XYZ file of C-alpha atoms in Angstrom:
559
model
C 39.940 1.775 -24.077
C 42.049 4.898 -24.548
C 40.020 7.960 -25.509
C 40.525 11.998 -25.897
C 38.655 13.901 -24.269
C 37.900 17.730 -25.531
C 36.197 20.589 -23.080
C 36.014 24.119 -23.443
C 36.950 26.324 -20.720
C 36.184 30.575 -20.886
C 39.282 31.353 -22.687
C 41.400 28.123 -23.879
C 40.640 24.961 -25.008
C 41.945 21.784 -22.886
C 42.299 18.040 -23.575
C 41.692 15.282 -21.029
C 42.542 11.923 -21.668
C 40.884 8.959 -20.088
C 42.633 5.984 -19.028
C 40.040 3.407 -18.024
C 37.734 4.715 -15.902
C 40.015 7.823 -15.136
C 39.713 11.221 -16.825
C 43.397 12.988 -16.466
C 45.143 15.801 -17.935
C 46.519 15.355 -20.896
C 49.848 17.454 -20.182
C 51.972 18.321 -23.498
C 54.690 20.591 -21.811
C 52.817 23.024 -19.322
C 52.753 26.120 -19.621
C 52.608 28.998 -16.906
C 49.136 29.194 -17.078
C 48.445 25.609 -16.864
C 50.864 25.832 -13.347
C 48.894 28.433 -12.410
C 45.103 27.030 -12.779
C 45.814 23.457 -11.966
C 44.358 24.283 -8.881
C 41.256 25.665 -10.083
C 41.143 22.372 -12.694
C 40.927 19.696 -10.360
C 38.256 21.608 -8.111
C 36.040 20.938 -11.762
C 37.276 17.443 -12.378
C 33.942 15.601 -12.715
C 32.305 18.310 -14.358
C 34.869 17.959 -17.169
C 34.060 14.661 -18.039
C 30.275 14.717 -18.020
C 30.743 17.879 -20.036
C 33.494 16.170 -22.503
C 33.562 14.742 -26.051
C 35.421 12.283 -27.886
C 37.887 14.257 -29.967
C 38.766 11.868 -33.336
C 41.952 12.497 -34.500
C 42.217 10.522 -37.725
C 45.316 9.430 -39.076
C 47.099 8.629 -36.356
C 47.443 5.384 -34.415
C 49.900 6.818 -31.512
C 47.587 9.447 -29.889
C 49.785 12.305 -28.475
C 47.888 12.284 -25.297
C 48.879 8.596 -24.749
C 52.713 9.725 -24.980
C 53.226 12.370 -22.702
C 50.912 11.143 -20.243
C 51.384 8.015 -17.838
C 49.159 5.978 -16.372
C 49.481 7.734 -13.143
C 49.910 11.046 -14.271
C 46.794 11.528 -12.353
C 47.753 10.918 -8.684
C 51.081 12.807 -9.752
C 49.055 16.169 -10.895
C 46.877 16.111 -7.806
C 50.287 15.927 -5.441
C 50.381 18.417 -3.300
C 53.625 19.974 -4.471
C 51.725 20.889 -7.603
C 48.987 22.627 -6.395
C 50.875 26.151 -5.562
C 48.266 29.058 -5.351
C 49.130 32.556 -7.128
C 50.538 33.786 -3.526
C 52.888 31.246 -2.675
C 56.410 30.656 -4.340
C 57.985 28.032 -5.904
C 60.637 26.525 -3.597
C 63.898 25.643 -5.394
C 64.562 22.618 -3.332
C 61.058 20.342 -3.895
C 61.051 18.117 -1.033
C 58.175 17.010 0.905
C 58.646 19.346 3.860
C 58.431 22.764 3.481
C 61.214 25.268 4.977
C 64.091 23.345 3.641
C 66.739 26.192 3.675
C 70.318 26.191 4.592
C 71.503 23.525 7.306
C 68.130 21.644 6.770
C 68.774 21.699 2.919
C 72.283 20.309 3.493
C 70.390 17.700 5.763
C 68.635 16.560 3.061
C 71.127 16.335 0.785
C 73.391 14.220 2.750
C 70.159 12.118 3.432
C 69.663 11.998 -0.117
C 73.006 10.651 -0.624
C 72.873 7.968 2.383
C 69.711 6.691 0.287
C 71.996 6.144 -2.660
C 74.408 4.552 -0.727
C 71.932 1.993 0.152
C 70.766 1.244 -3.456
C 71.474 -2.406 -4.738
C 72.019 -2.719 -8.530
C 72.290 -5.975 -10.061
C 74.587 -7.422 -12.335
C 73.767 -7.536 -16.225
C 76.201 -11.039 -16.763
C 73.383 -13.184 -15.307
C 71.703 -13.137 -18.413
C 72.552 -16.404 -20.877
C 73.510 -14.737 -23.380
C 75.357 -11.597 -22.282
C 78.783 -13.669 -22.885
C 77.712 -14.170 -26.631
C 76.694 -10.695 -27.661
C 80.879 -10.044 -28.636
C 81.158 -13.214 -30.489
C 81.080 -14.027 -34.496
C 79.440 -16.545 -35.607
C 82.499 -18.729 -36.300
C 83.844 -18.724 -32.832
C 79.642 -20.055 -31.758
C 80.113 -22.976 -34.865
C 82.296 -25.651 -32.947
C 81.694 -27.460 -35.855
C 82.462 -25.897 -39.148
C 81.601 -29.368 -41.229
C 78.420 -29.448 -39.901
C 77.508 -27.034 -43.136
C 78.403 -28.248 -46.610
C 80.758 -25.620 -47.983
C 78.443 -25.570 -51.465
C 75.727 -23.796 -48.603
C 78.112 -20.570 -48.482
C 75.317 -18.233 -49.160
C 73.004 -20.215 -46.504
C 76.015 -19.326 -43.795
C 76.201 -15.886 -45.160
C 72.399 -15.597 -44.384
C 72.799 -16.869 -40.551
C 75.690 -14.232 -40.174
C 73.459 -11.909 -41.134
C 70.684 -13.037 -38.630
C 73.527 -13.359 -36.045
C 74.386 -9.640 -36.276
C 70.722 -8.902 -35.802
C 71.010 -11.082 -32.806
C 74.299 -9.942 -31.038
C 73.257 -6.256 -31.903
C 69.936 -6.609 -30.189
C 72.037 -8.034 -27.293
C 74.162 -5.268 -27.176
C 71.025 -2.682 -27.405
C 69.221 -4.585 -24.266
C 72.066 -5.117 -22.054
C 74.352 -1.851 -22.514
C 71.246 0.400 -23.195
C 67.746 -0.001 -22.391
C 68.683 -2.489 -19.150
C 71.157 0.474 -18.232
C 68.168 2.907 -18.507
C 65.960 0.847 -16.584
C 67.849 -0.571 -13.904
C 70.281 2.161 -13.217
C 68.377 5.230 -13.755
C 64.902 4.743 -13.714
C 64.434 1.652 -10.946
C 66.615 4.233 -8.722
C 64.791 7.260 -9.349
C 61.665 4.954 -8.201
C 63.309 3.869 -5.101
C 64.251 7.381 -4.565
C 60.572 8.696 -4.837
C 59.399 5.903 -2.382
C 61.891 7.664 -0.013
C 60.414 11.158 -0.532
C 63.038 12.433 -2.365
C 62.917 13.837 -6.200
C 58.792 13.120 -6.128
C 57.991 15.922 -8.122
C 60.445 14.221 -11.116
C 58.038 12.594 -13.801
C 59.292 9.055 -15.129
C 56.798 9.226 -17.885
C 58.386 12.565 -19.275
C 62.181 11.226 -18.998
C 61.784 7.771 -19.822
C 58.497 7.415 -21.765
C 57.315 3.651 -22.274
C 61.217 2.181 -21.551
C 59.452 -0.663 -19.278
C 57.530 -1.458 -22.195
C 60.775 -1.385 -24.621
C 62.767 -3.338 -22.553
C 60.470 -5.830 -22.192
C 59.593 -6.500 -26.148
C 63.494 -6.029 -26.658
C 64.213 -8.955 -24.336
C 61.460 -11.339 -25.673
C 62.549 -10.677 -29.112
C 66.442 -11.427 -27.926
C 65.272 -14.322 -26.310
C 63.302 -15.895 -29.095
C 66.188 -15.203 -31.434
C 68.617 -16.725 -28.734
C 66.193 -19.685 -28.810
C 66.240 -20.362 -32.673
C 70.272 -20.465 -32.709
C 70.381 -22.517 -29.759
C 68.184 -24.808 -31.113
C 69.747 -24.882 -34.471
C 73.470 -25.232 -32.947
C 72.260 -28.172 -30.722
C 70.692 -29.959 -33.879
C 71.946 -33.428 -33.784
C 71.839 -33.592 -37.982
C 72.846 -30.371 -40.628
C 69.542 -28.519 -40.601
C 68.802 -26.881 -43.637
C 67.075 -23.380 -42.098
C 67.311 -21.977 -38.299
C 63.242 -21.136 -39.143
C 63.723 -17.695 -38.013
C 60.886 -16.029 -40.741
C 58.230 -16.660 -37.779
C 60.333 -14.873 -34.939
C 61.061 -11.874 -37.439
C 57.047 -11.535 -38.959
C 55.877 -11.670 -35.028
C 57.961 -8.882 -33.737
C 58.648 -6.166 -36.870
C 55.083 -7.133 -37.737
C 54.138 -6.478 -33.859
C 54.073 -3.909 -31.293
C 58.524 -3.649 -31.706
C 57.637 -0.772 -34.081
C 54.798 1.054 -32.360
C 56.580 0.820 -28.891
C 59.696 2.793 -30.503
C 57.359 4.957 -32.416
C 55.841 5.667 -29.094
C 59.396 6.717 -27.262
C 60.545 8.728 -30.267
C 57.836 10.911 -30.034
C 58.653 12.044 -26.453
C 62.634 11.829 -26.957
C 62.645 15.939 -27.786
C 60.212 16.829 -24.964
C 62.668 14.172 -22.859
C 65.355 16.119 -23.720
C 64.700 19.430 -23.054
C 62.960 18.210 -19.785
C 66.446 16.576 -18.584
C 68.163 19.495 -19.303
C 65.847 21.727 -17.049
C 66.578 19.522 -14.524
C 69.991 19.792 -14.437
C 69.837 22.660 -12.754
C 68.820 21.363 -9.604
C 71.337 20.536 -7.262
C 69.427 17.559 -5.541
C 68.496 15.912 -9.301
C 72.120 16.014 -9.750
C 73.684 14.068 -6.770
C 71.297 11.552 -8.816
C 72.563 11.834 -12.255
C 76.303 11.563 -10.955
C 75.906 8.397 -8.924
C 73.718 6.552 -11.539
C 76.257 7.973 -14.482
C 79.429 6.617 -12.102
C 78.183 2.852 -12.659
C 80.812 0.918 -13.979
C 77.672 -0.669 -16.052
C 77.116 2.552 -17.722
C 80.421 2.410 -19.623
C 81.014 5.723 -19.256
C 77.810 6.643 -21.039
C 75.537 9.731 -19.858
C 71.727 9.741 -19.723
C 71.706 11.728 -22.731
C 73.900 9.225 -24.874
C 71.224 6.457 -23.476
C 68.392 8.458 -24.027
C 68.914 8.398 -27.926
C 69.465 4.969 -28.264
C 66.125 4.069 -29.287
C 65.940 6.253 -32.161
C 69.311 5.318 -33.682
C 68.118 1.501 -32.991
C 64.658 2.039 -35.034
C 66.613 3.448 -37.533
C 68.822 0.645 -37.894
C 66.209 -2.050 -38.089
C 65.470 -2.016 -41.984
C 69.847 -1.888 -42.295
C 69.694 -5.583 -40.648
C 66.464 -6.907 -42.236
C 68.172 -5.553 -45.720
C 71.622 -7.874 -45.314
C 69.549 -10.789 -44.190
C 67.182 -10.078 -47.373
C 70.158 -10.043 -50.025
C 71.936 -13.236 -48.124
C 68.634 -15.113 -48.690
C 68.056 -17.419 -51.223
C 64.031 -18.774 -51.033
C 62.328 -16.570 -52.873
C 59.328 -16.744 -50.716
C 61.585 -16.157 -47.839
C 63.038 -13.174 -49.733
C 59.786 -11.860 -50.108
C 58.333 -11.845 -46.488
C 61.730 -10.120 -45.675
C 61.721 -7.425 -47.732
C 58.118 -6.865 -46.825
C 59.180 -6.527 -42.886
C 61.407 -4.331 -44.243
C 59.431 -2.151 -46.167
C 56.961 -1.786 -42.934
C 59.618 -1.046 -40.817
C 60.844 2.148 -43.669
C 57.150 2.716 -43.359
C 56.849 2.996 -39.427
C 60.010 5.442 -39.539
C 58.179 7.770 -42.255
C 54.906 7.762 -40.591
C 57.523 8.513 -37.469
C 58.713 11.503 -38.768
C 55.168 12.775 -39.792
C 53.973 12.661 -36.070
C 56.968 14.110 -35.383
C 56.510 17.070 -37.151
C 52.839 16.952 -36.188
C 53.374 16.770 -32.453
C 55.907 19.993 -32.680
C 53.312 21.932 -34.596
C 50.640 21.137 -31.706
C 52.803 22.134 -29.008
C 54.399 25.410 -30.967
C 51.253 26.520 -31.919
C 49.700 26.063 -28.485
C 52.391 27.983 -26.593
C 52.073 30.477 -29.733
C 48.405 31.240 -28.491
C 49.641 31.604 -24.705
C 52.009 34.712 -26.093
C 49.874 36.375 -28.674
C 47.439 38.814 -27.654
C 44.836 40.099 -30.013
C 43.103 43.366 -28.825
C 40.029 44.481 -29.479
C 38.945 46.783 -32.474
C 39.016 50.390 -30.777
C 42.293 49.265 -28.919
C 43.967 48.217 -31.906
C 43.038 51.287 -34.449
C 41.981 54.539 -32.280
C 40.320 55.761 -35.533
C 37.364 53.517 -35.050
C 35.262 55.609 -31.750
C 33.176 52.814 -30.082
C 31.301 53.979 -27.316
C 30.891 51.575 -23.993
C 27.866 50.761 -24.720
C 28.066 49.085 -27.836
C 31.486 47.398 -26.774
C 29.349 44.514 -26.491
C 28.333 44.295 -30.164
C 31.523 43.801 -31.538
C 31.978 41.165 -29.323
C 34.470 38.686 -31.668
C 34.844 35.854 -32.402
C 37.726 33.592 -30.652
C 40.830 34.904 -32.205
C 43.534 32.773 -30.780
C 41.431 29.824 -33.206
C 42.847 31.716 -35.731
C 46.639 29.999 -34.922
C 44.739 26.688 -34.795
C 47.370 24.151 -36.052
C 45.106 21.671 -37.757
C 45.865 22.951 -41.143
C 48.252 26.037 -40.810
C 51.557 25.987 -40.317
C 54.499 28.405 -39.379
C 57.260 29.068 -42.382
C 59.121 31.995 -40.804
C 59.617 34.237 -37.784
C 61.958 37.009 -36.827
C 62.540 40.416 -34.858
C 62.513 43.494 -36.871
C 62.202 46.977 -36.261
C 59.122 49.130 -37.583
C 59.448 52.813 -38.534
C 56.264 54.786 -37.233
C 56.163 58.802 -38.022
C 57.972 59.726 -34.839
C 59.853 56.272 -33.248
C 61.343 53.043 -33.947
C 58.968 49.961 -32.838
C 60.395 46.893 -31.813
C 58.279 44.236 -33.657
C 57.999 40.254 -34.152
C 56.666 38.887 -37.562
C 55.160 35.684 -38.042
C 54.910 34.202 -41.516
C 52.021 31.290 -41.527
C 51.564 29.558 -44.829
C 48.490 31.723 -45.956
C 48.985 35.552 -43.643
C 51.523 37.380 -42.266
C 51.143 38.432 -38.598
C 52.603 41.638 -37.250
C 53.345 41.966 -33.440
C 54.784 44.313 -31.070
C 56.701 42.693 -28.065
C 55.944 43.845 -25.098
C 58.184 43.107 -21.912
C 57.333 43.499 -18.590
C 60.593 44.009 -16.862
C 59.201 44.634 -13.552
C 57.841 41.189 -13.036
C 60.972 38.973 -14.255
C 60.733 35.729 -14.388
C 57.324 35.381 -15.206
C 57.693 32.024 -16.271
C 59.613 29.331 -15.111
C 62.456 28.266 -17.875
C 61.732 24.406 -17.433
C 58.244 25.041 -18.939
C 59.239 26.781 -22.045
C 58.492 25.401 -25.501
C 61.887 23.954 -26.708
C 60.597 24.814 -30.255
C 60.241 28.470 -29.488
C 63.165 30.842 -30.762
C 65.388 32.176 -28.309
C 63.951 35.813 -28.846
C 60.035 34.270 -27.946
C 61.771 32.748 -25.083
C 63.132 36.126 -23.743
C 60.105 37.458 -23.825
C 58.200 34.730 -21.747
C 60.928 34.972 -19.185
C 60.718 38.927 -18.845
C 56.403 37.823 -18.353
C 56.345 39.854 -21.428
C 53.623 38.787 -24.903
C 53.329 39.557 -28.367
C 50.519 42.098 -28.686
C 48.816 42.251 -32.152
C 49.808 45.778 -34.376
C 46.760 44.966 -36.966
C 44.806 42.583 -38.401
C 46.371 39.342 -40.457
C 47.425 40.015 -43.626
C 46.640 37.369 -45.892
C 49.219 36.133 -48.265
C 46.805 36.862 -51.422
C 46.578 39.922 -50.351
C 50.081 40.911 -49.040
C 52.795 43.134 -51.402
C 56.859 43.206 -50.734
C 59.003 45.396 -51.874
C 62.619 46.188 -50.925
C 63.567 50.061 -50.236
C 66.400 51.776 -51.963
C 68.975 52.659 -49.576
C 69.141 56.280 -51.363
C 65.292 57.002 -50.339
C 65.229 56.313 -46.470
C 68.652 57.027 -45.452
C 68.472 60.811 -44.539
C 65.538 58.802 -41.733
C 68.350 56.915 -41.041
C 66.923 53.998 -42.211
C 68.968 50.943 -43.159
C 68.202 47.205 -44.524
C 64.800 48.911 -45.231
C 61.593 46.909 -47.183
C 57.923 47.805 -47.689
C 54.814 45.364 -46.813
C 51.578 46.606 -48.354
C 48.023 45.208 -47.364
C 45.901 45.758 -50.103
C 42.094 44.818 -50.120
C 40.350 42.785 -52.879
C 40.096 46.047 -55.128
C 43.855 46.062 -55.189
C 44.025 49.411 -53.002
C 46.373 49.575 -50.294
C 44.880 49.654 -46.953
C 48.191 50.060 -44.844
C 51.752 50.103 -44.955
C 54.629 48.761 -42.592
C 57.971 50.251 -43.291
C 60.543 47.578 -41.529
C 64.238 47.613 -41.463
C 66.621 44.331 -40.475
C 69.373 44.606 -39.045
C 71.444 43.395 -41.563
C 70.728 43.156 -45.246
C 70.950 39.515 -45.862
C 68.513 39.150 -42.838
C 66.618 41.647 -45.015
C 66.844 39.460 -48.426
C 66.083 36.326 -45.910
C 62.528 38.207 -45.117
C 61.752 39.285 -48.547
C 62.702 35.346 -50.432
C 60.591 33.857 -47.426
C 57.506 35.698 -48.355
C 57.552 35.762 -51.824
C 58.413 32.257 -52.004
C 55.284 31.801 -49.316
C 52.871 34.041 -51.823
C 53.964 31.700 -54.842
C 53.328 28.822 -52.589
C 49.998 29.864 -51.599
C 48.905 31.398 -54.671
C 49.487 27.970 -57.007
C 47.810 26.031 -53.674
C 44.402 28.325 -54.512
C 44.701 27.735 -58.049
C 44.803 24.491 -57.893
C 41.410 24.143 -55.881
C 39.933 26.179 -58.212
C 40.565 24.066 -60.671
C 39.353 20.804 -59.178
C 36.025 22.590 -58.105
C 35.867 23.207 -61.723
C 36.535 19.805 -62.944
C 34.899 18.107 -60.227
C 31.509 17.076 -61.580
C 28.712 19.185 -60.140
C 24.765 17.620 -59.814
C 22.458 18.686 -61.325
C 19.550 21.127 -59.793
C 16.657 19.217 -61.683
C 17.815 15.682 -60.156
């Protein structure tokens, strides 16, 4: 059995995931840090898991961990390529010999390409049916009399089933065999030749092995059923395909596409960073020359799966309305209506899995200083540093129940300079930050690693090594006042695209002030809708738990 595992380390929190008897890393797009203390990580393997819990996360039945991590995601993090030390750099070309510069590089790469040369790819037409998938179902009837012609809607219904069928074909044979024969088989062959090792199949491809194989089962029972039913001595009455249809939309054909989905973004945005590499793309080009690929690039392949998923109720719906047993009619519509189901729960993780990772490279970038740093009002002396000692603050952009409405750059007016600042709107405080860039150490992070989800401003600033330094202290939304600026009163400061944001405490007295200006005024209305829409929001939310507490029935103290 599957489980999460859940450790604390001194300053982050980090998830394991155990895969049998194996306790691995559960890797959700690292970060630099994570690059950075791998090392240190697998030194304290063992104490991890006798220190671990099981972490429950209820509500889902695709656990993140068991997406983004493969089964041996464990030999590939301890690979020696990965475990770089702070003093050594990164070598662009990732080969298993160090030193690979100039005429060696150019070596390799002509090696690389020999190795190509010498992959075999097999043809797709062996399969039985690959010569039916363009075919209609009155070309496949020889015999037209065989059904009488008062059974129209009984032929409309196996036209119906036939598209399901020659579409299915068509999604096995021009996609997901294309995938796994011609790009991911040769990426393996590849990798047992030392090149590209550092590549991980689980983050391009996900569970394709596992899609390809439930898509060709299900093809092959449906390719049974017409067979059967075309071969049929006597006029049979139904091709009996109910049974084919309950075992694989009621299966694992849903979960396994639920299962890709989820990665397809992370996929994405992975592929792309490795376009950049000269070696990964010698790869791409020969596999995307294929004469099997028709012309379509990994990216194009990639997405197949989702548009197929989303296509599934489409084909159970025309088979529904050709149908004419109404107990047939009903187990239909009910595989549809699970299917509909699987795609909305889809979309939830979705959303869910993008609010982990966001909010987990969010707490990378923001830095909360302490009290005396943060307001020089407040004179703590050394010794009693320790007292103050706080509580975790990143926890505070935990993403179990908060989530992020807005974000921007602004500018905040101080009494003698303009501060460059980055606002975060959450659904219950507003967080003001100052951006800080480091300049001197560019390229602090490595652009493959990056959050896709992050803006491109957030980005900038993880490139330049720079963070998002906390100005002061949350601001909760209850709490939190908006109010745009006439031009006329701040433009001898030269203000422009001006608005006030008041903190007040809970005896409605204002406790600070933040005068920021956008840079143009509809990015200024933007700011001032977003919050006041956020304060309604969060304001009716508190009401409305108030009143349940209220209503709720409360026991009595005497019982």
């Amino acid at each position: 059995m599957d489980h999460w595992l859940f450790s604390r380390g001194q300053n982050k929190e980090t998830f394991w995931f155990q895969k049998g008897d194996k306790i691995i890393p559960a890797t959700m797009g690292l970060v630099p840090s994570d690059l950075t203390s791998l090392r240190h990580r697998n030194s304290g393997f063992y104490e991890h898991r006798r220190s671990s819990v099981v972490l429950n996360l209820p509500g889902l039945e695709v656990f993140p961990g068991d997406l983004l991590v493969s089964a041996g995601a464990a030999d590939y993090l301890c690979h020696p390529l990965l475990l770089l030390n702070s003093e050594s750099k990164k070598s662009r070309w990732p080969f298993s010999r160090r030193g690979v510069q100039g005429k060696e590089k150019h070596r390799h790469i002509s090696e690389l390409e020999n190795c190509l040369s010498s992959v075999k790819i097999t043809d797709f037409r062996g399969y039985e049916f690959h010569s039916l998938k363009d075919k209609t179902w009155n070309e496949i009837m020889e015999a037209p009399q065989k059904l009488p012609t008062d059974q129209s809607d009984l032929r409309k219904q196996q036209e119906a089933l036939w598209e399901l069928f020659t579409s299915e074909c068509t999604y096995f044979l021009d996609h997901l065999l294309v995938l796994k024969v011609i790009f991911m088989n040769t990426l393996k062959y590849l990798q047992t030749h030392e090149y590209l090792l550092d590549v991980d199949l689980w983050r391009l491809f996900a569970n394709l092995e596992e899609l390809s194989q439930i898509s060709f089962r299900f093809v092959t029972s449906l390719f049974a059923i017409i067979k059967d039913y075309i071969d049929a001595s006597e006029t049979s009455p139904s091709m009996g395909f109910i049974s084919v249809l309950t075992k694989y939309f009621g299966g694992s054909l849903c979960q396994s596409h639920q299962t890709y989905c989820l990665n397809y973004s992370a996929a994405v945005f992975y592929l792309e960073s490795l376009r950049q590499r000269e070696d990964f793309g010698i790869y791409l080009k020969w596999c995307e020359q294929n004469e099997q690929c028709r012309r379509l690039h990994l990216p194009e392949l990639l997405v197949a799966p989702l548009h197929r998923l989303t296509r599934y109720p489409l084909l159970l719906k025309n088979i529904w309305k050709r149908s004419t047993d109404s107990t047939e009619k009903l187990m239909i519509y009910s595989l549809k209506e699970k299917v509909e189901k699987s795609i909305r729960d889809l979309e939830g993780k979705v959303k869910w899995l993008d609010n982990f990772q966001k909010f987990r490279h969010l707490q990378e970038i923001i830095v909360w200083p302490p009290l005396w740093d943060r307001d020089k009002r407040f004179f703590i002396p050394e010794c009693l540093k320790h007292v103050f000692k706080e509580h975790m603050a990143e926890n505070i952009l935990s993403p179990t129940n908060r989530h992020l409405l807005y974000e921007g750059k602004l500018t905040l007016a101080e009494s003698t300079r303009f501060l460059d600042v980055y606002l975060f709107l959450f659904d219950d405080f507003l967080l003001i930050t100052k951006t800080k860039r480091n300049k001197k150490k560019g390229g602090g992070s490595d652009t493959s690693l990056i959050c896709p989800s992050l803006t491109a401003e957030l980005q900038t600033v993880i490139k330049e090594g720079g963070s998002c330094m906390v100005l002061d202290q949350p601001i909760p939304l209850d709490r939190l006042v908006v109010k745009s600026i006439d031009p006329l009163h701040v433009s001898v400061f030269g203000l422009r695209n001006a608005f006030l944001i008041q903190h007040e405490n809970r005896f409605r007295q204002c406790i600070a002030a933040f005068l920021l200006q956008a840079q143009t005024e509809n990015i200024k209305k933007t700011w001032i809708t977003q919050i006041t829409a956020a304060i309604s929001c969060f304001t009716k939310n508190q009401e409305i738990k108030k009143i349940s507490l209220f209503t709720s029935p409360v026991e009595s103290p005497e019982i």
